[in-house]
C-alpha cells in the first residue's frame, strides 16, 4: 500500500510524518476499485504535496457493507457505553501524543498557521473526543408514568450507519465533532474527507486501530464530492448523513436523502454573521474580538463576522483602531512563529475571494485597506476592509469565505437589528456593548443559532452549534448533538391489562 512521508524542518515543528494514501476500509488500507488518485496541493506555493486514493461509488459500497456488518456483529449496543467511551478516550490520548505532527499536517495542506492548528484545531479535536467519551455511558431514556397496569419507558438506540462528509477549513476538528457523538452513541461511520485536505483524516486511521475500535466501525474514503460524496448520500445502507459545507451542497444532500431512504440529516452550512458594535464598547477588546471574528482561519469559517455594523458615535474611532490592528496581522509562511494568516486553501478559493473583492469595488464600496494578492506565489490574500457598503452589495449579502470585512454604519438599535437580519443565513452573530440589558435584547432579536456577547468565535464543546434559516438543520456539539445520532424508541410493557 502506498504512503506519503514528509520531513518537516521548520521553525515551529521538526519531525517526520508518514501517511498511508489508500482508502481505510474494514480496518486496513486498500486500493480504490478504479485506481484513481487526487493530487493534494500545498497552498503556500501551489505545488503538489502528494496524491491520495480517489474513492468512487464502488468503494463507498464496499465500505458500507463492511460498516453494516461491523455494526450488526461487533458494535452498536453490543458494546457497552463504558467500553465505547474508553475507546474514544484512548483515541484522544493517542491524538494528544501526536499533536504536533497533526498540527503540522493541517498547516501543510490547509495552509493555516501551525500555532493556530496546534492550539486551536488539534486541541479542540482532543477535547471533543474526550467530551463525548464521557457521554457514551450516559445516553439514557426515561420511565414515563401511564397507569398501574403498564410499564412505559424510552430508549435511545444508535441510528446505524452514519456518513460523515467533512469540510476543508477545519478538517480534523470537524471530523472529531462528528466522530465523537456518532461513536459515543454506538454508530458505525464512513468518513468522506475533503479532497483538498485529506491528510489528517488518513493519518488518524492507524490510531483508530490502536484505540481498539473493531474493524469496519470507522472507515475513511477519500474522494471527490461529486462521486464519493454523492454515492455516500445515495447509499441505501447509510442511515444518516452529517455534513458541513456550503448551502448549495447541503440542498443537494437533502434532496438525495429524501429521494433514497429518507436518511436523517444534520447540515451545518453557510453563514454571513453580523457583528454589532454600539457606542459604549471597550474599544480595545472589541477591536481584537471583531478581528478574530472575521480573520480567524483566514476568513475561512462559516461563523466569520464578515458584516460589521458600527454605531455612528464610535464609527471613526473604531475604524482607526481596527485598521491599525488588522494592518499588524502577519501574513506569510504557516510555519513561521509570528504568522497569523497563511494562504487560502486553493486556487479556486483564491479566485473566488478575489472575485468578490472585484465585485465590491465595482458596486461602489471603498477598499479601506488590502484588496490585493499578498506576495507572488501561493494563494495569499491581504486582509481586506471595505467601507461605504450598502445592504444589497454582494460582499454584504453573500458568503465570501475569505479575509474580507464589510463595515456598515448605523444609528439606532432597531436599525442594527433590521440590517443584521437582512440575510438568508442565520448561523451566528455577536453584540458588543457594556449595557447588559441591550446586549441580551439584541442577541435575542438577531436570527442566529449562536449569539456571542462581547466576543466572537468563542465556542464551547458543551453548547450546541447550528444555524437558523439557510444555515443548516440540526445541531452539533453538546448533549443536543447526541439526539441526531440516536433513534428514540417507546416501549410499552403490559403488566396486568387483560382483554
CSV table of C-alpha atoms in Angstrom, one decimal:
chain,number,residue,atom,x,y,z
A,1,UNK,CA,0.0,0.0,0.0
A,2,UNK,CA,1.4,3.4,-1.0
A,3,UNK,CA,2.2,6.0,1.6
A,4,UNK,CA,3.5,9.6,1.8
A,5,UNK,CA,6.4,10.7,4.0
A,6,UNK,CA,7.1,14.3,4.7
A,7,UNK,CA,10.1,15.7,6.5
A,8,UNK,CA,9.3,18.9,8.4
A,9,UNK,CA,12.2,21.2,9.2
A,10,UNK,CA,10.5,24.4,10.2
A,11,UNK,CA,10.8,26.9,13.0
A,12,UNK,CA,7.6,25.5,14.5
A,13,UNK,CA,8.0,21.8,14.0
A,14,UNK,CA,10.7,19.4,13.2
A,15,UNK,CA,9.9,15.8,12.5
A,16,UNK,CA,8.7,13.2,10.0
A,17,UNK,CA,5.1,12.2,9.2
A,18,UNK,CA,4.1,9.2,7.2
A,19,UNK,CA,0.6,8.9,5.9
A,20,UNK,CA,-1.0,6.0,4.1
A,21,UNK,CA,-2.7,7.3,1.0
A,22,UNK,CA,-5.2,4.5,0.3
A,23,UNK,CA,-8.7,4.0,1.4
A,24,UNK,CA,-9.3,2.8,5.0
A,25,UNK,CA,-12.0,0.2,4.9
A,26,UNK,CA,-12.7,-2.6,7.4
A,27,UNK,CA,-9.6,-1.9,9.5
A,28,UNK,CA,-7.0,-1.7,6.8
A,29,UNK,CA,-5.8,0.4,3.9
A,30,UNK,CA,-6.8,-0.7,0.4
A,31,UNK,CA,-6.5,0.5,-3.2
A,32,UNK,CA,-9.6,2.1,-4.7
A,33,UNK,CA,-11.6,-0.1,-7.2
A,34,UNK,CA,-11.0,2.3,-10.1
A,35,UNK,CA,-7.3,3.1,-9.1
A,36,UNK,CA,-7.9,6.8,-9.4
A,37,UNK,CA,-5.9,9.4,-7.4
A,38,UNK,CA,-6.3,13.0,-6.2
A,39,UNK,CA,-3.5,15.5,-6.0
A,40,UNK,CA,-3.1,17.3,-2.7
A,41,UNK,CA,-1.6,20.8,-3.2
A,42,UNK,CA,0.4,23.0,-0.9
A,43,UNK,CA,-1.4,26.3,-0.9
A,44,UNK,CA,1.8,28.1,0.0
A,45,UNK,CA,3.3,27.6,-3.4
A,46,UNK,CA,0.7,25.7,-5.5
A,47,UNK,CA,2.9,22.6,-5.8
A,48,UNK,CA,1.7,19.1,-5.4
A,49,UNK,CA,2.4,17.5,-2.0
A,50,UNK,CA,1.3,14.0,-2.8
A,51,UNK,CA,-1.6,12.0,-4.3
A,52,UNK,CA,-4.2,10.1,-2.4
A,53,UNK,CA,-6.7,7.5,-3.5
A,54,UNK,CA,-9.9,8.7,-5.2
A,55,UNK,CA,-12.8,6.6,-3.9
A,56,UNK,CA,-15.9,6.2,-6.0
A,57,UNK,CA,-19.3,4.6,-5.6
A,58,UNK,CA,-17.9,1.1,-5.7
A,59,UNK,CA,-15.6,1.9,-2.8
A,60,UNK,CA,-18.4,3.5,-0.8
A,61,UNK,CA,-20.5,0.3,-1.4
A,62,UNK,CA,-17.6,-1.9,-0.1
A,63,UNK,CA,-17.2,0.4,3.0
A,64,UNK,CA,-20.9,0.4,3.6
A,65,UNK,CA,-21.1,-3.4,3.6
A,66,UNK,CA,-18.1,-3.6,6.0
A,67,UNK,CA,-19.6,-1.0,8.3
A,68,UNK,CA,-23.0,-2.6,8.3
A,69,UNK,CA,-21.5,-6.0,9.2
A,70,UNK,CA,-19.4,-4.5,11.9
A,71,UNK,CA,-22.4,-2.6,13.4
A,72,UNK,CA,-24.5,-5.7,13.5
A,73,UNK,CA,-21.9,-8.1,14.8
A,74,UNK,CA,-19.4,-6.3,17.0
A,75,UNK,CA,-20.6,-2.7,17.6
A,76,UNK,CA,-23.7,-0.8,18.5
A,77,UNK,CA,-25.4,-1.7,21.7
A,78,UNK,CA,-23.4,-5.0,21.7
A,79,UNK,CA,-20.5,-2.9,23.1
A,80,UNK,CA,-21.5,-1.2,26.4
A,81,UNK,CA,-21.2,2.6,26.6
A,82,UNK,CA,-18.4,2.3,29.1
A,83,UNK,CA,-16.3,0.4,26.6
A,84,UNK,CA,-17.1,2.8,23.7
A,85,UNK,CA,-16.1,5.7,26.0
A,86,UNK,CA,-12.8,4.1,26.8
A,87,UNK,CA,-12.0,3.7,23.1
A,88,UNK,CA,-12.8,7.4,22.4
A,89,UNK,CA,-10.8,8.4,25.4
A,90,UNK,CA,-7.8,6.3,24.2
A,91,UNK,CA,-8.2,7.9,20.7
A,92,UNK,CA,-8.0,11.3,22.3
A,93,UNK,CA,-4.8,10.3,24.2
A,94,UNK,CA,-3.2,9.0,21.0
A,95,UNK,CA,-4.1,12.2,19.2
A,96,UNK,CA,-2.6,14.2,22.0
A,97,UNK,CA,0.6,12.2,21.9
A,98,UNK,CA,1.0,13.1,18.2
A,99,UNK,CA,-0.5,16.6,18.5
A,100,UNK,CA,2.4,18.5,16.9
A,101,UNK,CA,2.5,16.1,13.9
A,102,UNK,CA,-1.2,16.6,13.3
A,103,UNK,CA,-0.9,20.3,13.6
A,104,UNK,CA,2.0,20.2,11.0
A,105,UNK,CA,-0.2,18.2,8.6
A,106,UNK,CA,-3.0,20.7,9.0
A,107,UNK,CA,-0.6,23.6,8.3
A,108,UNK,CA,0.8,21.7,5.2
A,109,UNK,CA,-2.4,21.0,3.2
A,110,UNK,CA,-4.8,23.6,4.7
A,111,UNK,CA,-2.3,26.4,4.9
A,112,UNK,CA,-3.3,27.6,8.4
A,113,UNK,CA,-0.7,28.8,10.8
A,114,UNK,CA,0.9,26.0,12.8
A,115,UNK,CA,0.3,27.9,16.0
A,116,UNK,CA,-3.4,28.1,15.3
A,117,UNK,CA,-3.6,24.5,14.2
A,118,UNK,CA,-1.9,23.3,17.3
A,119,UNK,CA,-3.6,25.5,19.9
A,120,UNK,CA,-6.9,25.6,18.2
A,121,UNK,CA,-7.8,22.8,15.8
A,122,UNK,CA,-5.9,19.9,17.4
A,123,UNK,CA,-6.6,20.9,21.0
A,124,UNK,CA,-10.3,21.2,20.2
A,125,UNK,CA,-10.3,17.8,18.5
A,126,UNK,CA,-8.8,16.1,21.5
A,127,UNK,CA,-11.2,17.9,23.8
A,128,UNK,CA,-14.2,16.9,21.7
A,129,UNK,CA,-13.3,13.2,21.7
A,130,UNK,CA,-12.9,13.3,25.5
A,131,UNK,CA,-16.1,15.1,25.9
A,132,UNK,CA,-18.1,12.5,24.0
A,133,UNK,CA,-16.2,9.7,25.7
A,134,UNK,CA,-17.8,10.9,28.9
A,135,UNK,CA,-21.3,10.8,27.3
A,136,UNK,CA,-21.0,7.2,25.9
A,137,UNK,CA,-22.5,5.6,29.0
A,138,UNK,CA,-24.9,8.4,29.8
A,139,UNK,CA,-27.3,8.2,26.8
A,140,UNK,CA,-30.4,7.4,28.7
A,141,UNK,CA,-34.2,7.2,28.3
A,142,UNK,CA,-37.0,7.8,30.7
A,143,UNK,CA,-39.5,5.8,32.6
A,144,UNK,CA,-42.9,7.5,31.9
A,145,UNK,CA,-45.9,7.3,34.2
A,146,UNK,CA,-49.0,5.9,32.5
A,147,UNK,CA,-51.1,3.6,34.7
A,148,UNK,CA,-50.8,0.8,37.2
A,149,UNK,CA,-51.0,-1.9,34.5
A,150,UNK,CA,-48.3,-0.7,32.3
A,151,UNK,CA,-44.6,-0.1,32.4
A,152,UNK,CA,-43.6,2.5,29.8
A,153,UNK,CA,-40.1,3.7,29.0
A,154,UNK,CA,-38.0,5.2,26.2
A,155,UNK,CA,-34.6,4.1,25.0
A,156,UNK,CA,-32.1,5.8,22.6
A,157,UNK,CA,-30.8,3.3,20.1
A,158,UNK,CA,-28.0,4.0,17.5
A,159,UNK,CA,-29.1,5.2,14.1
A,160,UNK,CA,-26.9,2.6,12.5
A,161,UNK,CA,-24.5,3.7,9.7
A,162,UNK,CA,-23.5,7.4,9.6
A,163,UNK,CA,-21.9,9.0,6.6
A,164,UNK,CA,-19.8,12.0,7.7
A,165,UNK,CA,-18.8,14.5,5.0
A,166,UNK,CA,-16.1,16.7,6.3
A,167,UNK,CA,-15.1,20.2,5.1
A,168,UNK,CA,-11.7,21.5,4.2
A,169,UNK,CA,-11.5,24.5,6.5
A,170,UNK,CA,-11.2,22.6,9.8
A,171,UNK,CA,-10.6,19.0,8.6
A,172,UNK,CA,-9.5,17.4,11.9
A,173,UNK,CA,-11.8,19.4,14.2
A,174,UNK,CA,-14.9,18.9,12.2
A,175,UNK,CA,-14.1,15.2,11.9
A,176,UNK,CA,-13.8,14.9,15.7
A,177,UNK,CA,-17.1,16.9,16.1
A,178,UNK,CA,-18.8,14.2,14.0
A,179,UNK,CA,-17.0,11.1,15.2
A,180,UNK,CA,-17.4,11.9,18.9
A,181,UNK,CA,-21.2,11.8,19.1
A,182,UNK,CA,-21.6,9.2,16.4
A,183,UNK,CA,-19.3,6.7,18.1
A,184,UNK,CA,-20.5,7.5,21.6
A,185,UNK,CA,-24.0,6.6,20.5
A,186,UNK,CA,-22.8,3.3,19.0
A,187,UNK,CA,-22.9,4.1,15.3
A,188,UNK,CA,-20.6,2.8,12.6
A,189,UNK,CA,-19.2,5.6,10.4
A,190,UNK,CA,-17.9,6.2,6.9
A,191,UNK,CA,-15.9,9.4,6.6
A,192,UNK,CA,-15.5,11.3,3.4
A,193,UNK,CA,-12.8,14.0,4.0
A,194,UNK,CA,-12.5,16.9,1.6
A,195,UNK,CA,-10.4,16.1,-1.4
A,196,UNK,CA,-8.4,19.3,-0.7
A,197,UNK,CA,-7.3,18.4,2.8
A,198,UNK,CA,-7.4,14.6,3.5
A,199,UNK,CA,-4.1,14.2,5.2
A,200,UNK,CA,-5.1,14.3,8.9
A,201,UNK,CA,-8.1,12.0,8.4
A,202,UNK,CA,-5.8,9.4,6.8
A,203,UNK,CA,-3.2,9.8,9.5
A,204,UNK,CA,-5.8,9.3,12.1
A,205,UNK,CA,-6.7,5.8,10.8
A,206,UNK,CA,-3.9,3.8,12.4
A,207,UNK,CA,-4.9,5.5,15.7
A,208,UNK,CA,-8.5,4.0,15.3
A,209,UNK,CA,-7.0,0.6,15.3
A,210,UNK,CA,-4.6,1.3,18.2
A,211,UNK,CA,-7.5,2.7,20.2
A,212,UNK,CA,-9.3,-0.6,19.9
A,213,UNK,CA,-12.2,0.2,17.6
A,214,UNK,CA,-13.3,-3.0,15.8
A,215,UNK,CA,-12.6,-3.4,12.1
A,216,UNK,CA,-15.3,-1.8,10.0
A,217,UNK,CA,-16.6,0.6,12.7
A,218,UNK,CA,-14.7,3.6,11.2
A,219,UNK,CA,-13.9,3.8,7.5
A,220,UNK,CA,-12.3,6.7,5.6
A,221,UNK,CA,-12.9,7.0,1.9
A,222,UNK,CA,-11.2,10.0,0.3
A,223,UNK,CA,-12.7,11.2,-3.0
A,224,UNK,CA,-14.5,14.0,-4.8
A,225,UNK,CA,-17.8,15.3,-3.5
A,226,UNK,CA,-19.5,14.6,-6.9
A,227,UNK,CA,-18.5,10.9,-6.8
A,228,UNK,CA,-17.7,9.6,-3.3
A,229,UNK,CA,-19.8,12.2,-1.5
A,230,UNK,CA,-22.8,11.7,-3.9
A,231,UNK,CA,-22.5,7.9,-3.5
A,232,UNK,CA,-22.5,8.2,0.3
A,233,UNK,CA,-25.6,10.4,0.2
A,234,UNK,CA,-27.4,8.0,-2.1
A,235,UNK,CA,-26.4,4.7,-0.5
A,236,UNK,CA,-29.4,2.8,0.8
A,237,UNK,CA,-27.4,1.2,3.7
A,238,UNK,CA,-26.4,4.7,5.1
A,239,UNK,CA,-29.0,5.8,7.7
A,240,UNK,CA,-27.7,9.3,8.4
A,241,UNK,CA,-25.6,12.0,6.7
A,242,UNK,CA,-23.8,14.6,8.8
A,243,UNK,CA,-22.4,17.3,6.5
A,244,UNK,CA,-20.5,20.6,7.0
A,245,UNK,CA,-20.1,22.8,3.9
A,246,UNK,CA,-21.9,25.1,1.5
A,247,UNK,CA,-25.6,25.7,1.5
A,248,UNK,CA,-25.7,24.7,-2.2
A,249,UNK,CA,-24.2,21.2,-1.5
A,250,UNK,CA,-26.4,20.9,1.6
A,251,UNK,CA,-29.5,21.3,-0.5
A,252,UNK,CA,-28.3,18.5,-2.9
A,253,UNK,CA,-27.7,16.2,0.1
A,254,UNK,CA,-31.1,17.0,1.5
A,255,UNK,CA,-32.7,16.2,-1.9
A,256,UNK,CA,-30.8,13.0,-2.3
A,257,UNK,CA,-31.7,11.9,1.3
A,258,UNK,CA,-35.4,12.4,0.5
A,259,UNK,CA,-35.2,10.5,-2.8
A,260,UNK,CA,-33.5,7.5,-1.4
A,261,UNK,CA,-34.2,6.0,2.0
A,262,UNK,CA,-35.2,9.3,3.7
A,263,UNK,CA,-31.9,9.5,5.7
A,264,UNK,CA,-31.7,11.5,8.8
A,265,UNK,CA,-29.5,14.6,8.1
A,266,UNK,CA,-27.5,17.1,10.0
A,267,UNK,CA,-26.4,20.1,7.9
A,268,UNK,CA,-24.1,22.8,9.1
A,269,UNK,CA,-24.0,25.2,6.3
A,270,UNK,CA,-23.0,28.8,5.3
A,271,UNK,CA,-23.2,32.0,7.2
A,272,UNK,CA,-22.9,35.8,6.9
A,273,UNK,CA,-22.6,36.6,10.5
A,274,UNK,CA,-23.1,40.2,11.8
A,275,UNK,CA,-21.1,41.8,14.5
A,276,UNK,CA,-23.0,44.7,16.0
A,277,UNK,CA,-20.9,47.3,17.8
A,278,UNK,CA,-22.5,50.0,20.0
A,279,UNK,CA,-21.0,53.3,21.1
A,280,UNK,CA,-20.3,52.3,24.7
A,281,UNK,CA,-17.9,49.4,24.0
A,282,UNK,CA,-14.5,48.6,25.4
A,283,UNK,CA,-12.8,49.7,22.2
A,284,UNK,CA,-9.5,47.8,22.6
A,285,UNK,CA,-11.1,44.5,23.4
A,286,UNK,CA,-13.8,44.9,20.8
A,287,UNK,CA,-11.3,45.6,18.0
A,288,UNK,CA,-9.4,42.4,19.0
A,289,UNK,CA,-12.5,40.2,19.1
A,290,UNK,CA,-14.0,41.6,15.9
A,291,UNK,CA,-10.7,41.0,14.1
A,292,UNK,CA,-10.7,37.4,15.5
A,293,UNK,CA,-14.3,37.1,14.3
A,294,UNK,CA,-13.5,37.8,10.7
A,295,UNK,CA,-9.9,37.0,10.1
A,296,UNK,CA,-9.5,33.8,12.2
A,297,UNK,CA,-8.6,30.9,9.8
A,298,UNK,CA,-8.0,33.4,7.0
A,299,UNK,CA,-11.7,34.2,7.0
A,300,UNK,CA,-12.5,30.6,6.0
A,301,UNK,CA,-15.0,30.0,8.8
A,302,UNK,CA,-18.8,29.6,8.5
A,303,UNK,CA,-19.2,31.8,11.5
A,304,UNK,CA,-16.9,34.6,10.2
A,305,UNK,CA,-18.2,38.0,11.3
A,306,UNK,CA,-17.9,39.4,7.9
A,307,UNK,CA,-20.6,42.1,8.3
A,308,UNK,CA,-19.5,44.6,10.9
A,309,UNK,CA,-22.2,47.1,12.0
A,310,UNK,CA,-20.7,50.1,13.9
A,311,UNK,CA,-22.8,52.7,15.6
A,312,UNK,CA,-22.2,56.3,14.3
A,313,UNK,CA,-20.9,57.7,17.6
A,314,UNK,CA,-17.9,55.3,17.7
A,315,UNK,CA,-17.5,54.6,14.0
A,316,UNK,CA,-14.4,56.8,13.3
A,317,UNK,CA,-12.6,55.7,16.4
A,318,UNK,CA,-13.4,52.0,15.8
A,319,UNK,CA,-12.3,52.2,12.1
A,320,UNK,CA,-9.0,53.8,13.0
A,321,UNK,CA,-8.2,51.3,15.8
A,322,UNK,CA,-9.5,48.3,13.7
A,323,UNK,CA,-7.4,49.4,10.7
A,324,UNK,CA,-4.2,49.7,12.9
A,325,UNK,CA,-4.8,46.2,14.4
A,326,UNK,CA,-5.6,44.5,11.1
A,327,UNK,CA,-2.6,46.1,9.5
A,328,UNK,CA,-0.4,44.5,12.1
A,329,UNK,CA,-1.6,40.9,11.3
A,330,UNK,CA,1.3,38.9,9.8
A,331,UNK,CA,0.5,37.1,6.5
A,332,UNK,CA,3.0,34.5,5.4
A,333,UNK,CA,4.5,31.1,5.9
A,334,UNK,CA,2.2,28.9,8.1
A,335,UNK,CA,5.2,27.5,9.9
A,336,UNK,CA,6.7,30.9,10.9
A,337,UNK,CA,6.3,31.6,14.6
A,338,UNK,CA,4.7,35.0,14.1
A,339,UNK,CA,2.3,34.2,11.2
A,340,UNK,CA,-1.3,34.9,11.9
A,341,UNK,CA,-2.7,34.3,8.4
A,342,UNK,CA,-1.5,31.8,5.8
A,343,UNK,CA,-2.7,31.2,2.3
A,344,UNK,CA,-6.3,30.5,1.3
A,345,UNK,CA,-6.8,26.7,0.8
A,346,UNK,CA,-6.8,26.5,-3.0
A,347,UNK,CA,-6.5,28.3,-6.3
A,348,UNK,CA,-10.3,28.1,-6.7
A,349,UNK,CA,-10.9,29.6,-3.3
A,350,UNK,CA,-8.3,32.3,-4.0
A,351,UNK,CA,-10.1,33.3,-7.3
A,352,UNK,CA,-13.5,33.2,-5.7
A,353,UNK,CA,-12.4,35.7,-3.0
A,354,UNK,CA,-10.7,38.0,-5.4
A,355,UNK,CA,-13.8,37.9,-7.5
A,356,UNK,CA,-15.8,39.2,-4.5
A,357,UNK,CA,-13.2,41.9,-3.9
A,358,UNK,CA,-13.6,43.0,-7.5
A,359,UNK,CA,-17.4,43.0,-7.1
A,360,UNK,CA,-17.2,45.2,-4.1
A,361,UNK,CA,-15.1,47.7,-5.9
A,362,UNK,CA,-17.4,47.7,-8.9
A,363,UNK,CA,-20.6,48.1,-6.8
A,364,UNK,CA,-19.2,51.2,-5.2
A,365,UNK,CA,-17.7,50.0,-1.9
A,366,UNK,CA,-14.4,51.5,-0.8
A,367,UNK,CA,-11.3,49.4,-0.2
A,368,UNK,CA,-10.1,50.8,3.0
A,369,UNK,CA,-7.1,48.5,3.3
A,370,UNK,CA,-6.0,45.4,1.5
A,371,UNK,CA,-7.9,44.1,-1.5
A,372,UNK,CA,-4.9,42.6,-3.3
A,373,UNK,CA,-2.9,39.5,-3.6
A,374,UNK,CA,-0.1,39.1,-1.0
A,375,UNK,CA,3.2,38.1,-2.5
A,376,UNK,CA,3.9,36.5,-5.8
A,377,UNK,CA,3.2,32.8,-5.3
A,378,UNK,CA,0.7,30.7,-3.5
A,379,UNK,CA,-2.9,31.7,-2.6
A,380,UNK,CA,-2.2,34.6,-0.2
A,381,UNK,CA,-4.7,37.5,0.1
A,382,UNK,CA,-4.2,40.7,2.1
A,383,UNK,CA,-6.6,41.2,5.0
A,384,UNK,CA,-9.2,43.4,3.4
A,385,UNK,CA,-11.6,46.0,4.9
A,386,UNK,CA,-14.4,47.6,2.8
A,387,UNK,CA,-16.2,50.8,3.9
A,388,UNK,CA,-19.2,52.6,2.3
A,389,UNK,CA,-21.0,49.3,2.0
A,390,UNK,CA,-24.7,49.1,1.0
A,391,UNK,CA,-27.1,46.3,2.1
A,392,UNK,CA,-27.7,45.0,-1.4
A,393,UNK,CA,-24.0,44.6,-2.3
A,394,UNK,CA,-22.7,41.0,-3.0
A,395,UNK,CA,-20.0,41.5,-0.4
A,396,UNK,CA,-22.7,42.2,2.2
A,397,UNK,CA,-25.2,39.5,1.1
A,398,UNK,CA,-23.1,36.5,0.0
A,399,UNK,CA,-20.7,34.3,1.9
A,400,UNK,CA,-17.1,35.2,0.8
A,401,UNK,CA,-15.3,32.7,3.0
A,402,UNK,CA,-12.1,34.8,3.0
A,403,UNK,CA,-10.3,37.6,4.8
A,404,UNK,CA,-12.8,40.3,3.7
A,405,UNK,CA,-14.8,42.5,6.1
A,406,UNK,CA,-17.6,44.9,5.2
A,407,UNK,CA,-18.1,47.8,7.6
A,408,UNK,CA,-21.5,49.5,7.8
A,409,UNK,CA,-22.5,52.5,9.9
A,410,UNK,CA,-25.8,52.5,11.8
A,411,UNK,CA,-27.6,54.9,14.2
A,412,UNK,CA,-30.3,53.1,16.2
A,413,UNK,CA,-30.6,49.7,17.8
A,414,UNK,CA,-33.7,48.9,15.7
A,415,UNK,CA,-31.8,49.8,12.5
A,416,UNK,CA,-28.9,47.5,13.5
A,417,UNK,CA,-31.2,44.5,14.2
A,418,UNK,CA,-33.1,45.0,10.9
A,419,UNK,CA,-29.8,45.1,8.9
A,420,UNK,CA,-28.3,42.2,10.9
A,421,UNK,CA,-31.4,40.0,10.0
A,422,UNK,CA,-31.3,41.1,6.3
A,423,UNK,CA,-29.7,37.8,5.1
A,424,UNK,CA,-30.7,34.3,4.1
A,425,UNK,CA,-28.3,33.0,6.7
A,426,UNK,CA,-28.6,32.6,10.4
A,427,UNK,CA,-25.6,30.8,11.8
A,428,UNK,CA,-24.1,33.2,14.3
A,429,UNK,CA,-23.9,36.8,15.5
A,430,UNK,CA,-22.0,39.0,18.0
A,431,UNK,CA,-23.1,42.0,20.0
A,432,UNK,CA,-20.6,44.4,21.6
A,433,UNK,CA,-21.8,46.8,24.4
A,434,UNK,CA,-21.3,47.5,28.1
A,435,UNK,CA,-25.1,47.6,28.5
A,436,UNK,CA,-26.1,44.1,29.5
A,437,UNK,CA,-29.8,44.7,29.0
A,438,UNK,CA,-29.2,45.9,25.5
A,439,UNK,CA,-26.7,43.1,24.8
A,440,UNK,CA,-29.2,40.4,25.7
A,441,UNK,CA,-32.1,42.2,24.0
A,442,UNK,CA,-30.2,42.5,20.7
A,443,UNK,CA,-28.7,38.9,20.9
A,444,UNK,CA,-32.3,37.6,21.3
A,445,UNK,CA,-33.5,39.7,18.4
A,446,UNK,CA,-31.0,38.5,15.8
A,447,UNK,CA,-32.0,35.4,13.9
A,448,UNK,CA,-29.0,33.1,14.5
A,449,UNK,CA,-28.2,29.8,16.1
A,450,UNK,CA,-25.3,31.2,18.1
A,451,UNK,CA,-25.1,34.6,19.7
A,452,UNK,CA,-21.9,35.9,21.3
A,453,UNK,CA,-21.8,38.9,23.6
A,454,UNK,CA,-18.5,40.9,23.7
A,455,UNK,CA,-16.7,38.1,21.9
A,456,UNK,CA,-16.8,36.2,18.6
A,457,UNK,CA,-15.8,32.8,17.5
A,458,UNK,CA,-15.6,31.7,21.1
A,459,UNK,CA,-17.4,28.4,21.2
A,460,UNK,CA,-17.7,25.7,23.9
A,461,UNK,CA,-18.0,22.0,23.3
A,462,UNK,CA,-20.9,21.7,25.8
A,463,UNK,CA,-23.1,24.2,23.9
A,464,UNK,CA,-25.0,23.2,20.7
A,465,UNK,CA,-23.9,24.7,17.4
A,466,UNK,CA,-26.0,25.1,14.3
A,467,UNK,CA,-28.0,27.6,12.3
A,468,UNK,CA,-31.3,29.2,11.6
A,469,UNK,CA,-32.7,29.8,8.1
A,470,UNK,CA,-30.4,28.6,5.3
A,471,UNK,CA,-27.5,28.0,7.7
A,472,UNK,CA,-28.5,24.4,8.4
A,473,UNK,CA,-30.6,21.7,10.0
A,474,UNK,CA,-29.8,20.1,13.4
A,475,UNK,CA,-27.1,20.8,15.9
A,476,UNK,CA,-23.6,19.7,16.6
A,477,UNK,CA,-21.8,19.7,19.9
A,478,UNK,CA,-23.1,19.4,23.4
A,479,UNK,CA,-25.7,16.9,24.6
A,480,UNK,CA,-28.0,18.1,21.8
A,481,UNK,CA,-25.8,16.6,19.1
A,482,UNK,CA,-26.5,13.1,20.5
A,483,UNK,CA,-30.2,13.4,19.6
A,484,UNK,CA,-29.2,13.4,15.9
A,485,UNK,CA,-27.2,10.1,16.3
A,486,UNK,CA,-29.9,8.1,18.0
A,487,UNK,CA,-33.4,6.8,17.3
A,488,UNK,CA,-35.9,7.2,20.1
A,489,UNK,CA,-38.0,4.1,20.9
A,490,UNK,CA,-41.0,4.0,23.1
A,491,UNK,CA,-41.5,0.6,24.9
A,492,UNK,CA,-44.9,-0.4,26.4
A,493,UNK,CA,-44.9,-3.3,28.8
A,494,UNK,CA,-48.2,-4.8,29.7
A,495,UNK,CA,-48.1,-5.9,33.4
A,496,UNK,CA,-51.7,-6.6,34.1
A,497,UNK,CA,-54.1,-5.4,31.4
A,498,UNK,CA,-56.4,-8.2,30.2
A,499,UNK,CA,-58.6,-8.2,27.2
